[in-house]
Coordinates of C-alpha atoms in Angstrom, one line a residue:
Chain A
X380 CA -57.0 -7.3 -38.8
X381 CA -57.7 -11.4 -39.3
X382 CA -57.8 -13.7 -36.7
X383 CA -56.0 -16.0 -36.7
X384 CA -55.9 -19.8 -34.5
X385 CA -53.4 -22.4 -33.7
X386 CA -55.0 -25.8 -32.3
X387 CA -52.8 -28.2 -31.1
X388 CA -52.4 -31.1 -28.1
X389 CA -48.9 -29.9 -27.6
X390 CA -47.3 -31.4 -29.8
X391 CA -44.0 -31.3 -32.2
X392 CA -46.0 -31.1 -34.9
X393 CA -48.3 -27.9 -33.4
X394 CA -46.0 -25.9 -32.2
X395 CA -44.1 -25.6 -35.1
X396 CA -47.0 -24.4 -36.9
X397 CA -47.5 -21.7 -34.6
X398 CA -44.1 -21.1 -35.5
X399 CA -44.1 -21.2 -38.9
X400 CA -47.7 -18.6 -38.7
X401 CA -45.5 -16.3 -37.0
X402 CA -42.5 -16.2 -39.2
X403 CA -45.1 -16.1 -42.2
X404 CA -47.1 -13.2 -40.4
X405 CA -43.4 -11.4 -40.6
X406 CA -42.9 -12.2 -44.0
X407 CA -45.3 -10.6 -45.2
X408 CA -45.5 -8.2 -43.2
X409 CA -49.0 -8.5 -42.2
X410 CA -50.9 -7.6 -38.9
X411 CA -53.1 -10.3 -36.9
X412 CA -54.3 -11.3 -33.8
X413 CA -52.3 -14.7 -33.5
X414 CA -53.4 -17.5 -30.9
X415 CA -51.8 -20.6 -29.7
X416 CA -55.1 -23.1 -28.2
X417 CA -54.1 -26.3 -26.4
X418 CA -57.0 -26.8 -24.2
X419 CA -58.2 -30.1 -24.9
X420 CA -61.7 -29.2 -23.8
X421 CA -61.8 -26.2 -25.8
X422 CA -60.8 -28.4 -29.1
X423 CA -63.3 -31.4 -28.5
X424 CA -65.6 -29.1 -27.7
X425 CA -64.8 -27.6 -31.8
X426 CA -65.5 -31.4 -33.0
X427 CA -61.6 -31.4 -34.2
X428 CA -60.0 -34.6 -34.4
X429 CA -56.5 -34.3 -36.3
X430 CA -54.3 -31.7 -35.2
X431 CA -52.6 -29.7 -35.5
X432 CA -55.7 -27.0 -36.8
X433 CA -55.5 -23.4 -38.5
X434 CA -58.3 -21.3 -38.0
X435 CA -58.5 -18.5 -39.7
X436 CA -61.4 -15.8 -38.9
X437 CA -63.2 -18.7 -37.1
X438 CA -63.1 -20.7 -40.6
X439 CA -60.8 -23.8 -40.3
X440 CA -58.6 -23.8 -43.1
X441 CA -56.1 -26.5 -42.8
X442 CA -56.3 -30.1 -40.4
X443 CA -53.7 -32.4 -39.1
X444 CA -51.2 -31.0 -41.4
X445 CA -47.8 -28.7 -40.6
X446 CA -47.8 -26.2 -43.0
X447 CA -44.7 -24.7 -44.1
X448 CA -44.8 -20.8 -44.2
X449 CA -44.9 -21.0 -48.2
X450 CA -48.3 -23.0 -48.1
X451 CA -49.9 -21.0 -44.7
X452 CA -49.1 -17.1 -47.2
X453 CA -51.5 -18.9 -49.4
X454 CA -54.4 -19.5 -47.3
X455 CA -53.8 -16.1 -45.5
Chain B
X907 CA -65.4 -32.4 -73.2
X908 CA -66.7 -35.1 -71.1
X909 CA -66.3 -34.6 -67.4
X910 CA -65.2 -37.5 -65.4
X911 CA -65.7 -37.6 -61.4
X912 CA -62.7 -38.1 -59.3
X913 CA -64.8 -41.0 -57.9
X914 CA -65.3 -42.7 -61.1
X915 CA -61.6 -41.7 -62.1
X916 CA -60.5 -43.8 -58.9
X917 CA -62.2 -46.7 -60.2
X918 CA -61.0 -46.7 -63.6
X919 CA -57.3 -46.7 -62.1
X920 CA -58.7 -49.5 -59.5
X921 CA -59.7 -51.7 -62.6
X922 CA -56.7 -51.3 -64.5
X923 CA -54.1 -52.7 -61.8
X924 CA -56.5 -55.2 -61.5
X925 CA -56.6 -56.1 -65.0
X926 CA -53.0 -55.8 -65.0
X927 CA -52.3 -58.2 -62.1
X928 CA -54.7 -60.7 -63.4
X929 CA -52.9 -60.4 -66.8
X930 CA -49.6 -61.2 -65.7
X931 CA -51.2 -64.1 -63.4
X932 CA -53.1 -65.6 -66.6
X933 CA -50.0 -65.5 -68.7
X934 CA -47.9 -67.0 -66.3
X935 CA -50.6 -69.3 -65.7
X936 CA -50.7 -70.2 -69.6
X937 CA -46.8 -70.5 -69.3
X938 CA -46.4 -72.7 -66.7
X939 CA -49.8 -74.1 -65.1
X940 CA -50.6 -73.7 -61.5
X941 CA -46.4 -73.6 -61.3
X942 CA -46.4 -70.8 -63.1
X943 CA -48.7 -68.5 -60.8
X944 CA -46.5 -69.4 -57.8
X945 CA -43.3 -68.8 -59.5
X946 CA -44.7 -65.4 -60.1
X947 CA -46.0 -64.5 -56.9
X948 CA -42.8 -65.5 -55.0
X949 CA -40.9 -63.3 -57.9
X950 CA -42.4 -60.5 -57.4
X951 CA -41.9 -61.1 -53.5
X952 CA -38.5 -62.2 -53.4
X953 CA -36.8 -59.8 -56.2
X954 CA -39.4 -57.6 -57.1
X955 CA -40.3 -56.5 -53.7
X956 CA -37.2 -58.2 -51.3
X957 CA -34.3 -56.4 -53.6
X958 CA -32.5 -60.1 -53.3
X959 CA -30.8 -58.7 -56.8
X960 CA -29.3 -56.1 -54.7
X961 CA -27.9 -58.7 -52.0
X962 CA -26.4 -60.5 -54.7
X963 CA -24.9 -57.5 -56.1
X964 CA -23.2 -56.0 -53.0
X965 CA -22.1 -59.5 -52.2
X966 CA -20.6 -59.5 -55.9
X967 CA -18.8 -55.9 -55.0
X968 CA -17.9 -57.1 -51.9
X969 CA -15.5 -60.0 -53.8
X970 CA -14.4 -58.0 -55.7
X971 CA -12.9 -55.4 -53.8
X972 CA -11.8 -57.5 -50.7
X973 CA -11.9 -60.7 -52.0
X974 CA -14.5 -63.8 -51.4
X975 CA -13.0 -64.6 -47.9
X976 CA -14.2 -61.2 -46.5
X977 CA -17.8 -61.7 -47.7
X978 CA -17.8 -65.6 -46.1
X979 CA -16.5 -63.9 -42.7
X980 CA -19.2 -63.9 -40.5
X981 CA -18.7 -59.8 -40.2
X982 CA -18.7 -59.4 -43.9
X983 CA -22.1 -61.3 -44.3
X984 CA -23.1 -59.4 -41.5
X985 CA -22.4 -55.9 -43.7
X986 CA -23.2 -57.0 -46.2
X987 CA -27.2 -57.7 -44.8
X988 CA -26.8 -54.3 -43.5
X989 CA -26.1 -52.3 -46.8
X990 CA -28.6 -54.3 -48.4
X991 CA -31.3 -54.4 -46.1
X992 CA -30.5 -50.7 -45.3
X993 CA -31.4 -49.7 -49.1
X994 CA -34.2 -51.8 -49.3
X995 CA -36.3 -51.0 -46.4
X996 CA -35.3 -47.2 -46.8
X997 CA -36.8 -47.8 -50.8
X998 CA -39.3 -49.5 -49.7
X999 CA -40.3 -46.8 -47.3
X1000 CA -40.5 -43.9 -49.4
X1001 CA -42.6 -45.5 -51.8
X1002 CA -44.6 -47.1 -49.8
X1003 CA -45.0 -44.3 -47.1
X1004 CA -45.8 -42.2 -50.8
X1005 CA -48.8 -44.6 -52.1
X1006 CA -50.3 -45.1 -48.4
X1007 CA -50.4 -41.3 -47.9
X1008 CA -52.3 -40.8 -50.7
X1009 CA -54.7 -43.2 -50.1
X1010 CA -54.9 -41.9 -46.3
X1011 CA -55.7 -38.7 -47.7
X1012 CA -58.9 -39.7 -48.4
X1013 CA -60.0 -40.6 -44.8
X1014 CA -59.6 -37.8 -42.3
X1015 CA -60.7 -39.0 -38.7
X1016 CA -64.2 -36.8 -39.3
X1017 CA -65.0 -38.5 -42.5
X1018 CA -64.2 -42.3 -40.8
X1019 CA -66.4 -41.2 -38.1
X1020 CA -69.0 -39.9 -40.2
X1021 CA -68.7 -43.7 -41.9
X1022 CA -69.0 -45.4 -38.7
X1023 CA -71.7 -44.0 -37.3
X1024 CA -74.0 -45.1 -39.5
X1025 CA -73.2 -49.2 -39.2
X1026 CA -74.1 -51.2 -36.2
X1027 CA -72.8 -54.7 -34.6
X1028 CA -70.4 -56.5 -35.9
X1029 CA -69.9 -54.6 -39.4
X1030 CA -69.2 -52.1 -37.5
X1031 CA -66.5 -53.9 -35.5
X1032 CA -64.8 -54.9 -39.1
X1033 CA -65.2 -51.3 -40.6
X1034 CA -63.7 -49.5 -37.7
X1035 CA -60.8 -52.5 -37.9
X1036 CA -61.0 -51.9 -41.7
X1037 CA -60.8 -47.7 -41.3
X1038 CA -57.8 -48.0 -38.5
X1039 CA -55.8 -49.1 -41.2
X1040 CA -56.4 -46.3 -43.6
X1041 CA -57.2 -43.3 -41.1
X1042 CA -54.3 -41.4 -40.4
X1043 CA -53.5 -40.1 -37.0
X1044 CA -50.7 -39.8 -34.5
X1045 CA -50.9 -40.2 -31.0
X1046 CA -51.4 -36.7 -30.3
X1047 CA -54.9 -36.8 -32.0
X1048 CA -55.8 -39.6 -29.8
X1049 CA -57.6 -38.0 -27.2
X1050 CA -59.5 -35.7 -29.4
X1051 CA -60.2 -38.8 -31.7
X1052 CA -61.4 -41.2 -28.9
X1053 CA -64.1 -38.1 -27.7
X1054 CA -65.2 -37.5 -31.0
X1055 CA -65.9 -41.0 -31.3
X1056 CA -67.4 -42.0 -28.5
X1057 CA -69.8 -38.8 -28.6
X1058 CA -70.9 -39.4 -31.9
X1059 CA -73.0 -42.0 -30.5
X1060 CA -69.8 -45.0 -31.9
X1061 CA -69.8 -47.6 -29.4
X1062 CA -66.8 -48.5 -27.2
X1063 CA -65.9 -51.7 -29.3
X1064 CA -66.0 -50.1 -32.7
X1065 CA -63.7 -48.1 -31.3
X1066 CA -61.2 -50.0 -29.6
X1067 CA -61.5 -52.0 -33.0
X1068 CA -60.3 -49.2 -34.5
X1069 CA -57.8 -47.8 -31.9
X1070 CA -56.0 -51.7 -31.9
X1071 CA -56.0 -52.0 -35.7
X1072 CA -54.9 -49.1 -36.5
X1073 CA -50.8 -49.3 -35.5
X1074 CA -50.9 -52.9 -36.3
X1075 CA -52.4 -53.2 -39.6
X1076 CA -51.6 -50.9 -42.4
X1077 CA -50.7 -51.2 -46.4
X1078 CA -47.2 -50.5 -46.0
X1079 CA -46.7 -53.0 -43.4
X1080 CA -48.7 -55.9 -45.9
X1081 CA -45.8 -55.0 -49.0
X1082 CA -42.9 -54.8 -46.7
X1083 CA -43.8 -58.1 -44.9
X1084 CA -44.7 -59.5 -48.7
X1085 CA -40.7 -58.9 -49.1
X1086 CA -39.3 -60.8 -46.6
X1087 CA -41.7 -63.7 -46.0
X1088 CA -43.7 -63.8 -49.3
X1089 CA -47.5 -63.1 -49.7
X1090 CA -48.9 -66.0 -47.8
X1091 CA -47.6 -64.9 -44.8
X1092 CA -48.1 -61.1 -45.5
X1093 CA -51.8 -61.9 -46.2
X1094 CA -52.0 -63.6 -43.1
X1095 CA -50.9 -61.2 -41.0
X1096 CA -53.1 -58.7 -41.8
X1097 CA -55.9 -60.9 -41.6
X1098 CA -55.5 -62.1 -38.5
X1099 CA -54.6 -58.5 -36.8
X1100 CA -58.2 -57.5 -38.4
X1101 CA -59.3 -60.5 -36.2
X1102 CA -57.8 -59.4 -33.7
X1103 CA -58.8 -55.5 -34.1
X1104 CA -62.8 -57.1 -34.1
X1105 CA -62.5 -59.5 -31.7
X1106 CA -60.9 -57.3 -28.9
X1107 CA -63.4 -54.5 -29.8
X1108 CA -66.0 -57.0 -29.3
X1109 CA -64.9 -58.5 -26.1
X1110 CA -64.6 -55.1 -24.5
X1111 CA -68.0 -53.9 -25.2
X1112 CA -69.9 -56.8 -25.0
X1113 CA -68.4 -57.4 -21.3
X1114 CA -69.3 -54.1 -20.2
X1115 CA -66.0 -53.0 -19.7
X1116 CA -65.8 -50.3 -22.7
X1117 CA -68.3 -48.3 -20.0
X1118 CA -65.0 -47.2 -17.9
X1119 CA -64.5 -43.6 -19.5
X1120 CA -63.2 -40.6 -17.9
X1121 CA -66.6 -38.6 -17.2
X1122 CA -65.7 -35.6 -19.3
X1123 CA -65.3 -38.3 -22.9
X1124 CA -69.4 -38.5 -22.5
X1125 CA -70.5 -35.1 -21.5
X1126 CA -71.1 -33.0 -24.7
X1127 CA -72.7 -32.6 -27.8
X1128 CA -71.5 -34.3 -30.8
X1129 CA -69.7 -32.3 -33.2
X1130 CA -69.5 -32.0 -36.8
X1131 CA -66.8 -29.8 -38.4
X1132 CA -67.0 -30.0 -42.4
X1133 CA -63.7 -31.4 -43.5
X1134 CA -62.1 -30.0 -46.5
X1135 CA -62.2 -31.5 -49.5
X1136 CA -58.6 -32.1 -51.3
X1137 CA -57.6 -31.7 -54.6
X1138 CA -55.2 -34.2 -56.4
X1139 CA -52.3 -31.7 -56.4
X1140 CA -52.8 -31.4 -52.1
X1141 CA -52.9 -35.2 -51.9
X1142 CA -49.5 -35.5 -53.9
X1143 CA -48.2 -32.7 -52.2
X1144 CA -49.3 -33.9 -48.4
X1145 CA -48.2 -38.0 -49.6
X1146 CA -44.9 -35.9 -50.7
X1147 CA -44.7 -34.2 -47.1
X1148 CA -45.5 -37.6 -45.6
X1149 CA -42.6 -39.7 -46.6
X1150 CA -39.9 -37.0 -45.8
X1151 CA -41.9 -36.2 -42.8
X1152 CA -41.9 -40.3 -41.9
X1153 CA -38.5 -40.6 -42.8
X1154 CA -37.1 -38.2 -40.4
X1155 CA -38.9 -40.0 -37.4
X1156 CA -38.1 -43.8 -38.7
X1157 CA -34.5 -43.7 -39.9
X1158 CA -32.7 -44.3 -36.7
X1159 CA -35.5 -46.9 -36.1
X1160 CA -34.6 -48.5 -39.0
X1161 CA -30.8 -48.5 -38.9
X1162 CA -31.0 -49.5 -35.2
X1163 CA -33.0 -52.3 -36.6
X1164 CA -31.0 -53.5 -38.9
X1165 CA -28.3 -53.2 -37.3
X1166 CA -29.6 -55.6 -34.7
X1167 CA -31.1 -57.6 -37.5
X1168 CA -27.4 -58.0 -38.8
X1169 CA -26.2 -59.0 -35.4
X1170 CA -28.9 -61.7 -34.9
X1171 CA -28.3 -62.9 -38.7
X1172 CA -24.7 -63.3 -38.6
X1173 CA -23.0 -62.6 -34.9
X1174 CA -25.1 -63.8 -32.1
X1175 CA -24.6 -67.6 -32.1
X1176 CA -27.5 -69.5 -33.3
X1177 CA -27.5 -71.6 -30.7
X1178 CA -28.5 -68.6 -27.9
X1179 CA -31.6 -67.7 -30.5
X1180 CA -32.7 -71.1 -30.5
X1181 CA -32.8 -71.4 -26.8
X1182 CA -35.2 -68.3 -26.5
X1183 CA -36.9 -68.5 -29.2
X1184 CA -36.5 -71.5 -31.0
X1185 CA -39.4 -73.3 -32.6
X1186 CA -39.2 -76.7 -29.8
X1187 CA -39.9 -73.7 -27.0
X1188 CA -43.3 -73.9 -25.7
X1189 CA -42.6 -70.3 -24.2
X1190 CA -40.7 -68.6 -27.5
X1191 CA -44.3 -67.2 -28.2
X1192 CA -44.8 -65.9 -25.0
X1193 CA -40.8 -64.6 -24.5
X1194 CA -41.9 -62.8 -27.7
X1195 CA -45.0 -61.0 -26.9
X1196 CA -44.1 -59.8 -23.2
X1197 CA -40.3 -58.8 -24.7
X1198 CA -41.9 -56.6 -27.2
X1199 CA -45.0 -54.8 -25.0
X1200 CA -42.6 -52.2 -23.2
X1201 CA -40.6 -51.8 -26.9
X1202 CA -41.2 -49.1 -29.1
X1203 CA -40.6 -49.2 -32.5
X1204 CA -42.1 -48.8 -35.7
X1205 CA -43.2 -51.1 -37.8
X1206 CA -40.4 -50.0 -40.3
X1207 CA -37.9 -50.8 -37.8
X1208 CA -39.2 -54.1 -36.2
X1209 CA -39.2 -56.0 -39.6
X1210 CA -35.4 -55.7 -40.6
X1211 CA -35.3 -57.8 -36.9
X1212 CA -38.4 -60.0 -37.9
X1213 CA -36.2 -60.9 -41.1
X1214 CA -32.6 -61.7 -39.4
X1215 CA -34.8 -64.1 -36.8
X1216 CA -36.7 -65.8 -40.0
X1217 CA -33.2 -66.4 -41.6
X1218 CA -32.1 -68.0 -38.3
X1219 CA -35.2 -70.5 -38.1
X1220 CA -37.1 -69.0 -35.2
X1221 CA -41.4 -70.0 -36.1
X1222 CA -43.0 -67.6 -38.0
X1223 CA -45.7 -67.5 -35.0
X1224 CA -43.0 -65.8 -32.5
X1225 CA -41.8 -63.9 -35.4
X1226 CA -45.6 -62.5 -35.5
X1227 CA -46.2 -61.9 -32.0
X1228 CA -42.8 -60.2 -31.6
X1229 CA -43.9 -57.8 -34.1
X1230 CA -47.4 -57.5 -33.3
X1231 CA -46.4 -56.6 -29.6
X1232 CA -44.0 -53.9 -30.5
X1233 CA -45.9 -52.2 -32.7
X1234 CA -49.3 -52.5 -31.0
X1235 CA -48.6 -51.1 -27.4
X1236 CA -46.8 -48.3 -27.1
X1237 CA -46.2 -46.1 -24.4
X1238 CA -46.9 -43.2 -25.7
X1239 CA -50.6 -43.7 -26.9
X1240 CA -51.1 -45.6 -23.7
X1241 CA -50.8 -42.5 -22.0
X1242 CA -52.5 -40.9 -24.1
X1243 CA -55.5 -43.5 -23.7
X1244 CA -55.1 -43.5 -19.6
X1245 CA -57.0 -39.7 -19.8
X1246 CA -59.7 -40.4 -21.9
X1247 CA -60.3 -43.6 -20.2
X1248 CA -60.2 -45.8 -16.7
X1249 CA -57.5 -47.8 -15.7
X1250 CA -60.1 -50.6 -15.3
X1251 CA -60.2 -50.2 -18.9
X1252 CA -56.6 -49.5 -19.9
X1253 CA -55.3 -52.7 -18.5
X1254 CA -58.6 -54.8 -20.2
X1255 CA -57.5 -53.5 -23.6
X1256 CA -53.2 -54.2 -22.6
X1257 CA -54.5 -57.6 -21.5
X1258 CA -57.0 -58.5 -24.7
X1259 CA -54.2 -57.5 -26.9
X1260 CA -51.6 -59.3 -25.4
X1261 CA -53.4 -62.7 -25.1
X1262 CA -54.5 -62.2 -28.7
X1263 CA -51.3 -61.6 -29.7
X1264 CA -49.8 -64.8 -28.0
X1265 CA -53.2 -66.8 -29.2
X1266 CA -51.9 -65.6 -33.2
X1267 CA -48.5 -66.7 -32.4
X1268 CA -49.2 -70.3 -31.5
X1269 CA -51.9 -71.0 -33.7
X1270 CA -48.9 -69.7 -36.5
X1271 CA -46.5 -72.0 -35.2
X1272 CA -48.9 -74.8 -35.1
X1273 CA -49.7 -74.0 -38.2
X1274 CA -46.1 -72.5 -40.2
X1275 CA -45.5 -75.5 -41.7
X1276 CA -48.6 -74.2 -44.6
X1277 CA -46.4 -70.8 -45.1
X1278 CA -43.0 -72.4 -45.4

């Protein structure tokens, strides 16, 4: 089962990422450990500086962009 | 086959629109003389860029369907700026918002901060005013943006240079004011919100004041995450995501705008502009800037305003500052900014940019009649 991290401030933009992980999660009808992070310590402390970020088994995949499900199946 | 880099790629296509450009200005040069390079540039400004084709044509549809007493009515003129300016600034947009992405795509924050680290003084203080302008970020990255920053050992005016230049300045502002007031001016206006980005950045570290962080902004290691690199199809795709992304959030900016634009261009009486804001004010400049401070608005939506207010003869130096101001502060990055950093701080940087931004609009005043 993959990890798999949110990192956002909060945001519009963030949450709807989370969003769109789930729904793509459900899709495809895959299994995984999904987490929403909005500490602000927690994601300076990870050196991030554009968010929304998409970590996937502790490997960022994707910065400061909203993925729609289509693009998040492919880095999955 | 012979491989080419993307980096060598990007200067071939850098030469050729250079070439281009200084084609078209040697044959018009050859044409006409000196004349000719002028006639160009204010071509390629006024129909080229400002659409005034299209105002011609609505007003020609106009006539003809409800006759030329309609368009000489003052609310006919006045929807007829609004249908035209509508299409242009929303064309405009997309294209722009399109070529700037793509460009932006190319500068994640980690890479600019990776850049500025390694200059000191005052290049520094131009580069991070330089990199605000191509760096993309929204104010929810501010926090995150001004830590990284600061802990990777960037001083407090290089960044400040960057935070103030960053809304102010950008490519897509530099086209769109091209349109409406013609290059001079356009040119100008970035070059003097650089200034401003380098001077301000300057003044607050070199006074101290840039010390007045929030405790937690210092404590930690710097941290480098590997940013990853693009290809050209995720650049086109993000810059494609960008503009309808961008266009969601701006459209009601931009039809409020021009909405008020048309009301100031054709309704409100001249004679009420004038007494605000009219050149033989000493206080139009400052009216301007404080006005605009607590307004929020992109810089899509601010120039269809900036235009109606040219038409109608107010200086091109409260024109400035009333655009500077709105798009410079805004409330929502100044909240932001009040938890990474002191008040003491805060209301240094509110104060800098404000003063700078009434300095640029009398100095443009005194000065318009070069632009005009």
């Amino acid at each position: 089962m993959s990890k798999i991290v949110v990192y956002g401030s909060g945001c519009k933009k963030c949450h709807k990422l989370y969003d769109n992980v789930l729904e793509c999660l459900k899709l495809i009808g895959a299994e995984a450990d999904v987490d929403y992070i909005n500490d602000m310590n927690v994601i300076i402390q990870k050196g991030f500086m554009s968010l929304p970020v998409l970590e996937v088994d502790e490997k960022v995949v994707s910065s400061g962009k909203l993925l729609k499900v289509k693009e998040i199946q492919i880095l999955l | 086959m012979k491989k080419i880099s993307t980096k060598s790629k990007a200067i071939i296509i850098a030469f050729s629109i250079l070439f281009s450009i200084g084609l078209a200005v040697l044959i018009a040069w050859l044409i006409a003389g000196v004349n000719g390079i002028s006639v160009l540039f204010a071509f390629v400004s006024k129909q080229l860029l400002g659409m005034k084709w299209l105002n011609d044509l609505i007003g020609l549809a106009f006539t003809g369907m409800f006759g030329a007493e309609f368009v000489q009515s003052i609310w006919g003129a006045a929807l007829q700026f609004f249908i035209y300016d509508i299409i242009k600034i929303i064309f405009l947009l997309c294209m722009l918002i399109f070529i700037v992405s793509y460009i932006q795509s190319y500068f994640p924050p980690e890479r600019t901060k990776l850049i500025l680290g390694k200059h000191k003084g005052i290049v520094a203080n131009v580069m991070g005013a330089m990199l605000g302008t191509v760096t993309p970020f929204c104010s929810c990255s501010s926090i995150p943006l001004f830590v990284g920053f600061t802990r990777a050992g960037i001083s407090s005016g290089v960044t400040f240079s960057f935070l103030i230049s960053s809304p102010l300045v950008d490519l897509g502002a530099l086209i769109l004011l091209a349109s409406v007031f013609g290059f001079p001016i356009a040119i100008s206006y970035v070059f003097v919100g650089l200034l401003l980005a380098v001077i301000g950045g300057t003044i607050i570290e070199k006074t101290g004041l840039g010390k007045n962080v929030q405790e937690f902004v210092l404590q930690g290691e710097s941290v480098n995450t590997e940013f990853l690199e693009s290809t050209r199809k995720d650049r086109l795709v993000y810059a494609r995501d960008q503009v309808w992304n961008t266009f969601k959030k701006v459209w009601l900016y931009v039809v409020v705008g021009v909405g008020v634009g048309a009301l100031i261009h054709n309704i409100v009486p001249n004679d009420w502009i004038q007494l605000v804001l009219g050149q033989d004010k000493w206080y139009s400049v400052l009216v301007a800037s404080i006005v605009g401070v607590p307004m929020y608005a992109d810089i899509f939506g601010t120039i269809p305003v900036a235009e109606a207010l040219f038409y109608n003869g107010v200086g091109v130096g409260t024109i400035l500052s009333l655009m500077m101001s709105v798009t410079a502060l805004s409330l929502p990055s100044m909240i932001m900014l009040s938890k990474a950093v002191k008040p003491k701080l805060l209301f240094a940087f509110i104060l800098i940019v404000v003063i700078g931004i009434i300095a640029i609009g009398y100095t443009f005043n005194a000065l318009g009649f070069l632009f005009v």
